[in-house]
Amino acid sequence: MMRTDALATFAGGLGTIPLRGAGQVVFQAHAGAGLCFLLAIELAAWRADAPAVVLGALLGLVLSTASARALGLDAPAYGQGLYGFNGVLVGAALPGFVAPVPVLWLLLALGAPASVALMHGLTRGLQRLRLPALTAPFLLMTWLLLLLAKAMALPQAMTHSGPIDPQPLGWLLRGWLVAPAQVFLQDDLGSGLLVLAGLALASWRAAGLALLGSAVGLLVALAVGAEAAALGRGLYGFSPLLTAVALDGTFATPSRRSWLVLLLAVTLTALVQVWLDALFAVAGLPALTAPFVLVTWLFLGLRTRFGV
């Protein structure tokens, strides 16, 4: 298992850019936040006895950051870690769904750099619409790699989920606080608190928005009859969380009216999450952050065109 001192060596040896890349998963170009996020992945992986997950996340982060540097991509974007966050998500996702057989690492070694090329291409392609790529490169690359894994009949990863309190208040509270960890595909309460700590280190406002987005997502999913186990694991909170942080300050200027738009967008994200989870389950694929991407694009597009 990768230990905390190994992560500290990683931080010191490679500088702050990879850590900013980890931080950019939740829109924070902050090395301290990125380190907290990596520690959150490590904690969940240690508790689930899944060292491949933390190794995959680190490899995805390093490979994607190094690929962007080697390709000489946009220097300011590179310096802010914008070419690393999709790679760390790809790296955390693959070992979470596929057993750590040798072919998995080959897929990861190809997928993380490819997410950089996708990020560059989508960023340029969406410029005319004035939309960011967000986690779309992660989505497209992870879905493709999971389909390849299915085609090659690779064994699935063993799943380890944290205990769910049978009392309604217990699993509601857990679902609210574990959702930040689910951004990184981790089902661990301590990891969720570490992600929140990283957000607070970078921005108290971002941490508050994360809690707000997670709460709204949880309540909306509860209202439409989502399963208690899924609610308790934060599976309906992570996409609304990302939408909340994205639409308040990251890609838009906060205002009184924007709060109403924000709540509408977060609510819609939760509803889309419920719908897409059911739709993607038919294909045997996870929806991941697709609801966040689709709803955020929709509302940013409306703001650009109509000033909503």
CSV table of N, CA, C and O in Angstrom, one decimal, residues 8-64:
chain,number,residue,atom,x,y,z
A,8,ALA,N,4.1,12.3,0.0
A,8,ALA,CA,4.9,13.5,0.3
A,8,ALA,C,6.1,13.6,-0.6
A,8,ALA,O,6.5,14.7,-1.1
A,9,THR,N,6.8,12.4,-0.8
A,9,THR,CA,7.9,12.4,-1.7
A,9,THR,C,7.5,12.7,-3.2
A,9,THR,O,8.2,13.5,-3.9
A,10,PHE,N,6.3,12.2,-3.5
A,10,PHE,CA,5.8,12.5,-4.9
A,10,PHE,C,5.5,14.0,-5.0
A,10,PHE,O,5.9,14.6,-6.0
A,11,ALA,N,5.0,14.6,-4.0
A,11,ALA,CA,4.8,16.1,-4.0
A,11,ALA,C,6.0,16.9,-4.1
A,11,ALA,O,6.2,17.8,-4.9
A,12,GLY,N,7.0,16.5,-3.4
A,12,GLY,CA,8.3,17.2,-3.4
A,12,GLY,C,9.1,17.0,-4.6
A,12,GLY,O,9.7,17.9,-5.1
A,13,GLY,N,9.1,15.8,-5.1
A,13,GLY,CA,9.9,15.4,-6.3
A,13,GLY,C,9.4,16.0,-7.6
A,13,GLY,O,10.2,16.3,-8.5
A,14,LEU,N,8.1,16.0,-7.8
A,14,LEU,CA,7.5,16.4,-9.1
A,14,LEU,C,7.0,17.9,-9.0
A,14,LEU,O,6.5,18.3,-10.0
A,15,GLY,N,7.0,18.5,-7.9
A,15,GLY,CA,6.5,19.9,-7.8
A,15,GLY,C,5.0,19.9,-7.6
A,15,GLY,O,4.3,18.9,-7.4
A,16,THR,N,4.5,21.1,-7.8
A,16,THR,CA,3.0,21.3,-7.5
A,16,THR,C,2.1,21.1,-8.6
A,16,THR,O,0.9,21.0,-8.4
A,17,ILE,N,2.6,21.1,-9.8
A,17,ILE,CA,1.7,21.0,-11.0
A,17,ILE,C,0.8,19.7,-11.0
A,17,ILE,O,-0.4,19.8,-11.1
A,18,PRO,N,1.4,18.5,-10.7
A,18,PRO,CA,0.5,17.3,-10.6
A,18,PRO,C,-0.5,17.4,-9.5
A,18,PRO,O,-1.6,17.0,-9.6
A,19,LEU,N,-0.1,18.0,-8.4
A,19,LEU,CA,-1.0,18.2,-7.3
A,19,LEU,C,-2.2,19.2,-7.6
A,19,LEU,O,-3.3,19.0,-7.2
A,20,ARG,N,-1.8,20.2,-8.4
A,20,ARG,CA,-2.9,21.1,-8.8
A,20,ARG,C,-3.8,20.3,-9.8
A,20,ARG,O,-5.0,20.6,-9.8
A,21,GLY,N,-3.2,19.4,-10.5
A,21,GLY,CA,-4.1,18.6,-11.4
A,21,GLY,C,-5.1,17.8,-10.6
A,21,GLY,O,-6.3,17.7,-11.0
A,22,ALA,N,-4.7,17.2,-9.5
A,22,ALA,CA,-5.6,16.5,-8.6
A,22,ALA,C,-6.6,17.5,-8.1
A,22,ALA,O,-7.8,17.1,-8.0
A,23,GLY,N,-6.2,18.7,-7.7
A,23,GLY,CA,-7.1,19.6,-7.1
A,23,GLY,C,-8.2,20.1,-8.2
A,23,GLY,O,-9.3,20.4,-7.8
A,24,GLN,N,-7.8,20.1,-9.4
A,24,GLN,CA,-8.7,20.6,-10.5
A,24,GLN,C,-9.9,19.7,-10.7
A,24,GLN,O,-10.8,20.0,-11.4
A,25,VAL,N,-9.9,18.5,-10.1
A,25,VAL,CA,-11.0,17.6,-10.2
A,25,VAL,C,-12.3,18.3,-9.7
A,25,VAL,O,-13.4,18.1,-10.2
A,26,VAL,N,-12.0,19.1,-8.6
A,26,VAL,CA,-13.1,19.9,-8.0
A,26,VAL,C,-12.8,21.4,-8.2
A,26,VAL,O,-13.1,22.2,-7.4
A,27,PHE,N,-12.1,21.7,-9.3
A,27,PHE,CA,-11.9,23.1,-9.7
A,27,PHE,C,-11.0,23.9,-8.8
A,27,PHE,O,-11.1,25.2,-8.7
A,28,GLN,N,-10.1,23.3,-8.1
A,28,GLN,CA,-9.2,24.0,-7.2
A,28,GLN,C,-7.7,23.8,-7.7
A,28,GLN,O,-7.2,22.7,-7.6
A,29,ALA,N,-7.2,24.9,-8.2
A,29,ALA,CA,-5.8,24.9,-8.7
A,29,ALA,C,-4.9,25.1,-7.4
A,29,ALA,O,-4.1,26.1,-7.3
A,30,HIS,N,-5.0,24.2,-6.5
A,30,HIS,CA,-4.4,24.3,-5.2
A,30,HIS,C,-3.7,23.0,-4.8
A,30,HIS,O,-4.3,22.0,-4.7
A,31,ALA,N,-2.3,23.1,-4.7
A,31,ALA,CA,-1.6,21.9,-4.4
A,31,ALA,C,-2.0,21.2,-3.1
A,31,ALA,O,-2.0,20.0,-3.0
A,32,GLY,N,-2.3,22.0,-2.1
A,32,GLY,CA,-2.7,21.4,-0.8
A,32,GLY,C,-4.0,20.7,-0.9
A,32,GLY,O,-4.2,19.6,-0.4
A,33,ALA,N,-5.0,21.2,-1.7
A,33,ALA,CA,-6.2,20.5,-1.9
A,33,ALA,C,-6.0,19.3,-2.7
A,33,ALA,O,-6.6,18.2,-2.4
A,34,GLY,N,-5.1,19.3,-3.7
A,34,GLY,CA,-4.8,18.1,-4.5
A,34,GLY,C,-4.2,17.0,-3.6
A,34,GLY,O,-4.6,15.8,-3.8
A,35,LEU,N,-3.3,17.4,-2.7
A,35,LEU,CA,-2.7,16.4,-1.8
A,35,LEU,C,-3.8,15.8,-0.9
A,35,LEU,O,-3.8,14.5,-0.7
A,36,CYS,N,-4.7,16.6,-0.4
A,36,CYS,CA,-5.8,16.0,0.4
A,36,CYS,C,-6.7,15.1,-0.4
A,36,CYS,O,-7.1,14.0,0.1
A,37,PHE,N,-6.9,15.4,-1.7
A,37,PHE,CA,-7.7,14.5,-2.5
A,37,PHE,C,-7.0,13.2,-2.8
A,37,PHE,O,-7.6,12.1,-2.8
A,38,LEU,N,-5.7,13.2,-3.0
A,38,LEU,CA,-4.9,12.0,-3.2
A,38,LEU,C,-4.9,11.2,-1.9
A,38,LEU,O,-5.0,9.9,-1.9
A,39,LEU,N,-4.8,11.8,-0.8
A,39,LEU,CA,-4.8,11.1,0.5
A,39,LEU,C,-6.2,10.5,0.7
A,39,LEU,O,-6.3,9.4,1.3
A,40,ALA,N,-7.3,11.2,0.3
A,40,ALA,CA,-8.6,10.6,0.4
A,40,ALA,C,-8.7,9.3,-0.4
A,40,ALA,O,-9.3,8.3,0.0
A,41,ILE,N,-8.1,9.3,-1.6
A,41,ILE,CA,-8.1,8.1,-2.4
A,41,ILE,C,-7.3,7.0,-1.7
A,41,ILE,O,-7.7,5.8,-1.7
A,42,GLU,N,-6.2,7.4,-1.2
A,42,GLU,CA,-5.3,6.4,-0.5
A,42,GLU,C,-6.1,5.8,0.7
A,42,GLU,O,-6.0,4.6,0.9
A,43,LEU,N,-6.7,6.6,1.5
A,43,LEU,CA,-7.4,6.1,2.7
A,43,LEU,C,-8.5,5.1,2.3
A,43,LEU,O,-8.6,4.0,2.9
A,44,ALA,N,-9.3,5.5,1.3
A,44,ALA,CA,-10.4,4.6,0.8
A,44,ALA,C,-9.8,3.3,0.3
A,44,ALA,O,-10.3,2.2,0.6
A,45,ALA,N,-8.7,3.4,-0.5
A,45,ALA,CA,-8.1,2.2,-1.0
A,45,ALA,C,-7.5,1.3,0.1
A,45,ALA,O,-7.6,0.1,0.0
A,46,TRP,N,-6.9,1.9,1.1
A,46,TRP,CA,-6.3,1.1,2.2
A,46,TRP,C,-7.4,0.4,3.0
A,46,TRP,O,-7.3,-0.8,3.3
A,47,ARG,N,-8.5,1.1,3.2
A,47,ARG,CA,-9.6,0.4,4.0
A,47,ARG,C,-10.3,-0.7,3.2
A,47,ARG,O,-10.8,-1.6,3.7
A,48,ALA,N,-10.3,-0.5,1.9
A,48,ALA,CA,-11.0,-1.5,1.0
A,48,ALA,C,-10.0,-2.6,0.5
A,48,ALA,O,-10.3,-3.5,-0.2
A,49,ASP,N,-8.7,-2.5,1.0
A,49,ASP,CA,-7.7,-3.4,0.5
A,49,ASP,C,-7.6,-3.4,-1.0
A,49,ASP,O,-7.6,-4.5,-1.6
A,50,ALA,N,-7.5,-2.2,-1.6
A,50,ALA,CA,-7.5,-2.1,-3.0
A,50,ALA,C,-6.3,-1.2,-3.4
A,50,ALA,O,-6.5,-0.1,-3.9
A,51,PRO,N,-5.1,-1.6,-3.2
A,51,PRO,CA,-3.9,-0.7,-3.5
A,51,PRO,C,-3.9,-0.3,-5.0
A,51,PRO,O,-3.3,0.7,-5.3
A,52,ALA,N,-4.5,-1.1,-5.9
A,52,ALA,CA,-4.4,-0.8,-7.3
A,52,ALA,C,-5.1,0.5,-7.6
A,52,ALA,O,-4.7,1.2,-8.5
A,53,VAL,N,-6.1,0.9,-6.8
A,53,VAL,CA,-6.8,2.1,-7.0
A,53,VAL,C,-5.9,3.4,-6.8
A,53,VAL,O,-5.9,4.3,-7.6
A,54,VAL,N,-5.2,3.4,-5.7
A,54,VAL,CA,-4.3,4.5,-5.4
A,54,VAL,C,-3.2,4.6,-6.4
A,54,VAL,O,-2.7,5.6,-6.9
A,55,LEU,N,-2.6,3.4,-6.7
A,55,LEU,CA,-1.6,3.3,-7.7
A,55,LEU,C,-2.1,3.8,-9.1
A,55,LEU,O,-1.4,4.6,-9.8
A,56,GLY,N,-3.3,3.4,-9.5
A,56,GLY,CA,-3.8,3.8,-10.7
A,56,GLY,C,-4.0,5.3,-10.8
A,56,GLY,O,-3.7,6.0,-11.8
A,57,ALA,N,-4.5,5.9,-9.7
A,57,ALA,CA,-4.7,7.3,-9.6
A,57,ALA,C,-3.4,8.1,-9.8
A,57,ALA,O,-3.4,9.1,-10.5
A,58,LEU,N,-2.4,7.7,-9.1
A,58,LEU,CA,-1.1,8.3,-9.2
A,58,LEU,C,-0.5,8.2,-10.6
A,58,LEU,O,0.0,9.1,-11.1
A,59,LEU,N,-0.6,7.0,-11.1
A,59,LEU,CA,-0.1,6.8,-12.5
A,59,LEU,C,-0.8,7.6,-13.5
A,59,LEU,O,-0.2,8.2,-14.4
A,60,GLY,N,-2.2,7.7,-13.4
A,60,GLY,CA,-2.9,8.5,-14.3
A,60,GLY,C,-2.6,9.9,-14.2
A,60,GLY,O,-2.5,10.6,-15.2
A,61,LEU,N,-2.4,10.4,-13.0
A,61,LEU,CA,-2.0,11.8,-12.8
A,61,LEU,C,-0.6,12.1,-13.4
A,61,LEU,O,-0.5,13.1,-14.1
A,62,VAL,N,0.3,11.3,-13.1
A,62,VAL,CA,1.7,11.5,-13.6
A,62,VAL,C,1.8,11.4,-15.1
A,62,VAL,O,2.4,12.2,-15.8
A,63,LEU,N,1.2,10.3,-15.7
A,63,LEU,CA,1.2,10.1,-17.1
A,63,LEU,C,0.5,11.3,-17.9
A,63,LEU,O,1.0,11.7,-18.9
A,64,SER,N,-0.6,11.7,-17.4
A,64,SER,CA,-1.3,12.8,-18.1
A,64,SER,C,-0.6,14.1,-18.0
A,64,SER,O,-0.5,14.8,-19.0
